[in-house]
Amino acid sequence: MFDFDGDEIFHVDVDKKETIWRLKEFGQFASFEAQGALANIAVDKANLDIMIKRSNHTPDSNVPPEVTVLSSGPVELGEPNVLICFIDKFSPPVVNVRWLKNGEPVTTGVSETVFLPRKDQLFRKFHYLLFLPSNEDFYDCEVDHLGLDRPLLKHWEFEEQTPLPETKENVVCALGLAVGLVGIVVGTIFIIKGTRKNPTAERRGPL
């Protein structure tokens, strides 16, 4: 994965052997050869095997995730919105996540990020669900991880909103949106670089 200030720009899909841009617009102004990354991954796997043997195959400790579910913005009945399932501070980076609507699995309108590394050697991940808020519906994000005794359910249902102070949920929402919004910033940089084909003429002042 290649990131900018901690946010994903693109990653290489090992199975498909291709570059996957976080936003498709990135690929219009830059390119990345997937084969080069695949070669690096092969070297990394070989080195990892050596390290595993030297550690006598000692497994890493399982750190259970912290899970938060919230909407991407103020919720209005009948107006499309996005639910964010933020999975944080876990290891190893193997997790099964599914959305439930009224207790039934949902497979449409879902998306997710790759595993995002943290500076403390743990991981975080975002899962998204497009939905239409209703008084009759409720949603759950079900997370299963090696560090959990049983799958963890985080519940969400519509409630009349009142102004809230700056809380963990506000911060997580901003972080989840930033993962996508960073694309606007980086995309702008690519556009500017792509359009600079000639040197800028210098402006001369009066003699």
Coordinates of C-alpha atoms in Angstrom, one line a residue:
M1 CA 0.0 0.0 0.0
F2 CA 1.2 3.5 -0.8
D3 CA -0.1 6.3 1.5
F4 CA 0.0 10.0 1.9
D5 CA 0.1 11.3 5.5
G6 CA -1.3 7.9 6.7
D7 CA -4.1 7.8 4.1
E8 CA -4.2 5.2 1.3
I9 CA -3.5 6.4 -2.3
F10 CA -3.3 2.9 -3.9
H11 CA -2.5 -0.7 -3.2
V12 CA -1.6 -3.7 -5.3
D13 CA -4.1 -6.6 -5.5
V14 CA -1.9 -9.7 -5.2
D15 CA -4.6 -12.0 -6.7
K16 CA -5.5 -9.7 -9.6
K17 CA -1.9 -8.5 -10.0
E18 CA -3.0 -5.0 -10.6
T19 CA -2.9 -1.5 -9.1
I20 CA -6.1 -0.5 -7.2
W21 CA -6.4 3.3 -6.8
R22 CA -8.3 4.6 -3.7
L23 CA -10.0 7.0 -6.1
K24 CA -10.1 6.1 -9.8
E25 CA -9.2 9.7 -10.7
F26 CA -5.7 9.1 -9.4
G27 CA -5.0 6.7 -12.2
Q28 CA -5.7 9.4 -14.8
F29 CA -2.7 11.5 -13.7
A30 CA -0.2 8.9 -12.4
S31 CA 0.7 5.2 -12.9
F32 CA 2.3 2.5 -10.9
E33 CA 3.6 -0.8 -12.3
A34 CA 2.1 -3.6 -10.2
Q35 CA 4.8 -6.1 -11.2
G36 CA 7.4 -4.1 -9.3
A37 CA 5.3 -4.3 -6.1
L38 CA 4.7 -8.0 -6.6
A39 CA 8.4 -8.6 -6.8
N40 CA 8.9 -6.6 -3.5
I41 CA 6.1 -8.6 -1.9
A42 CA 7.8 -11.9 -2.9
V43 CA 11.1 -10.7 -1.3
D44 CA 9.2 -9.6 1.9
K45 CA 7.6 -13.0 2.2
A46 CA 10.9 -14.8 1.8
N47 CA 12.4 -12.6 4.6
L48 CA 9.3 -13.1 6.7
D49 CA 9.7 -16.9 6.5
I50 CA 13.3 -16.6 7.7
M51 CA 12.3 -14.4 10.6
I52 CA 9.5 -16.9 11.6
K53 CA 12.0 -19.8 11.6
R54 CA 14.5 -17.8 13.7
S55 CA 11.7 -17.0 16.2
N56 CA 10.9 -20.7 16.5
H57 CA 7.5 -20.1 14.9
T58 CA 6.4 -18.1 18.0
P59 CA 2.9 -16.6 17.1
D60 CA 2.1 -13.0 17.5
S61 CA -0.3 -12.0 20.3
N62 CA -3.9 -11.5 19.3
V63 CA -5.1 -8.0 20.0
P64 CA -8.9 -7.6 19.8
P65 CA -10.3 -4.6 17.9
E66 CA -12.2 -1.6 19.1
V67 CA -15.3 -1.1 17.0
T68 CA -17.4 2.0 16.5
V69 CA -20.5 2.5 14.2
L70 CA -21.8 5.9 13.3
S71 CA -23.2 7.8 10.3
S72 CA -21.1 9.9 8.0
G73 CA -23.3 13.0 8.8
P74 CA -26.6 14.1 10.3
V75 CA -29.3 11.6 9.6
E76 CA -32.6 12.6 8.1
L77 CA -35.4 10.0 7.5
G78 CA -35.7 9.1 3.9
E79 CA -32.4 10.8 2.9
P80 CA -29.5 8.6 1.7
N81 CA -26.6 8.3 4.1
V82 CA -23.6 6.2 4.9
L83 CA -22.8 4.1 7.9
I84 CA -19.2 3.8 9.0
C85 CA -17.9 0.8 10.9
F86 CA -14.5 1.8 12.2
I87 CA -12.4 -1.2 13.4
D88 CA -9.3 0.0 15.3
K89 CA -6.3 -1.2 17.3
F90 CA -6.2 -4.8 16.4
S91 CA -3.7 -7.5 15.3
P92 CA -3.1 -9.6 13.3
P93 CA -4.7 -7.9 10.2
V94 CA -7.2 -10.6 9.7
V95 CA -10.9 -9.8 10.3
N96 CA -14.3 -10.8 9.1
V97 CA -16.9 -8.1 8.8
R98 CA -20.5 -8.1 7.7
W99 CA -23.4 -5.7 7.9
L100 CA -26.8 -6.7 9.2
K101 CA -30.1 -5.0 8.6
N102 CA -32.9 -6.0 10.9
G103 CA -30.8 -9.1 11.7
E104 CA -30.3 -10.1 8.1
P105 CA -27.0 -9.9 6.1
V106 CA -26.6 -7.0 3.7
T107 CA -24.4 -7.4 0.6
T108 CA -25.3 -4.4 -1.6
G109 CA -24.0 -0.9 -1.1
V110 CA -21.1 -2.1 1.0
S111 CA -17.4 -1.1 0.5
E112 CA -14.2 -1.2 2.6
T113 CA -10.6 0.0 2.8
V114 CA -7.6 -2.2 3.0
F115 CA -5.9 -2.8 6.3
L116 CA -4.3 0.5 7.4
P117 CA -1.2 0.2 9.6
R118 CA -0.8 2.3 12.8
K119 CA 2.4 3.6 14.3
D120 CA 2.0 1.2 17.2
Q121 CA 2.2 -1.8 14.9
L122 CA -1.5 -2.4 15.2
F123 CA -4.1 -1.9 12.4
R124 CA -7.3 -0.1 11.5
K125 CA -9.9 -0.6 8.9
F126 CA -13.1 1.1 7.6
H127 CA -16.3 -0.5 6.3
Y128 CA -19.1 1.5 4.7
L129 CA -22.7 0.9 4.1
L130 CA -25.0 3.0 1.9
F131 CA -28.5 3.1 3.5
L132 CA -31.8 4.9 3.6
P133 CA -32.7 5.8 7.2
S134 CA -36.0 4.6 8.5
N135 CA -37.8 4.4 11.9
E136 CA -38.5 0.7 11.2
D137 CA -34.9 -0.4 10.4
F138 CA -31.9 -1.0 12.6
Y139 CA -28.3 -2.0 11.6
D140 CA -25.4 -3.9 13.1
C141 CA -21.8 -4.2 12.2
E142 CA -20.6 -7.7 13.0
V143 CA -16.8 -8.1 13.5
D144 CA -15.0 -11.4 14.0
H145 CA -11.3 -11.5 15.0
L146 CA -8.9 -14.0 16.5
G147 CA -8.7 -11.8 19.6
L148 CA -12.4 -12.1 20.3
D149 CA -14.2 -15.0 22.1
R150 CA -17.2 -14.4 19.9
P151 CA -18.2 -12.1 17.0
L152 CA -18.7 -8.5 18.2
L153 CA -21.9 -6.7 17.3
K154 CA -22.1 -2.9 17.2
H155 CA -25.7 -1.6 16.9
W156 CA -27.1 1.5 15.2
E157 CA -30.6 2.7 14.8
F158 CA -32.2 6.1 14.0
E159 CA -32.6 8.5 16.9
E160 CA -33.6 12.1 16.9
Q161 CA -30.4 14.0 17.0
T162 CA -29.4 16.9 19.3
P163 CA -26.2 19.0 19.0
L164 CA -23.3 17.0 20.4
P165 CA -19.9 18.2 21.8
E166 CA -16.6 17.0 20.4
T167 CA -16.7 13.3 21.2
K168 CA -14.9 10.1 20.1
E169 CA -17.7 9.6 17.5
N170 CA -17.1 13.0 16.0
V171 CA -13.4 12.3 15.7
V172 CA -14.0 8.8 14.2
C173 CA -16.5 10.3 11.7
A174 CA -14.0 12.9 10.6
L175 CA -11.3 10.3 10.3
G176 CA -13.4 8.0 8.2
L177 CA -14.3 10.8 5.8
A178 CA -10.7 11.9 5.7
V179 CA -9.7 8.6 4.2
G180 CA -11.8 9.5 1.1
L181 CA -11.3 13.3 1.2
V182 CA -7.5 13.0 1.1
G183 CA -8.0 11.9 -2.5
I184 CA -9.3 15.4 -3.4
V185 CA -6.0 16.9 -2.1
V186 CA -3.7 14.4 -3.7
G187 CA -5.8 14.4 -6.9
T188 CA -5.4 18.2 -7.1
I189 CA -1.6 17.8 -6.8
F190 CA -1.6 15.3 -9.7
I191 CA -3.8 17.6 -11.8
I192 CA -1.4 20.5 -11.3
K193 CA 1.7 18.4 -12.1
G194 CA 0.0 17.0 -15.2
T195 CA -0.9 20.4 -16.6
R196 CA 2.6 21.9 -16.1
K197 CA 4.1 21.0 -19.4
N198 CA 5.9 24.3 -20.0
P199 CA 7.9 26.3 -17.5
T200 CA 6.1 29.3 -16.0
A201 CA 7.1 32.6 -17.5
E202 CA 8.9 34.8 -15.0
R203 CA 7.2 38.2 -14.3
R204 CA 9.7 41.0 -14.6
G205 CA 9.3 44.2 -12.6
P206 CA 10.1 47.7 -13.8
L207 CA 13.7 48.5 -14.5

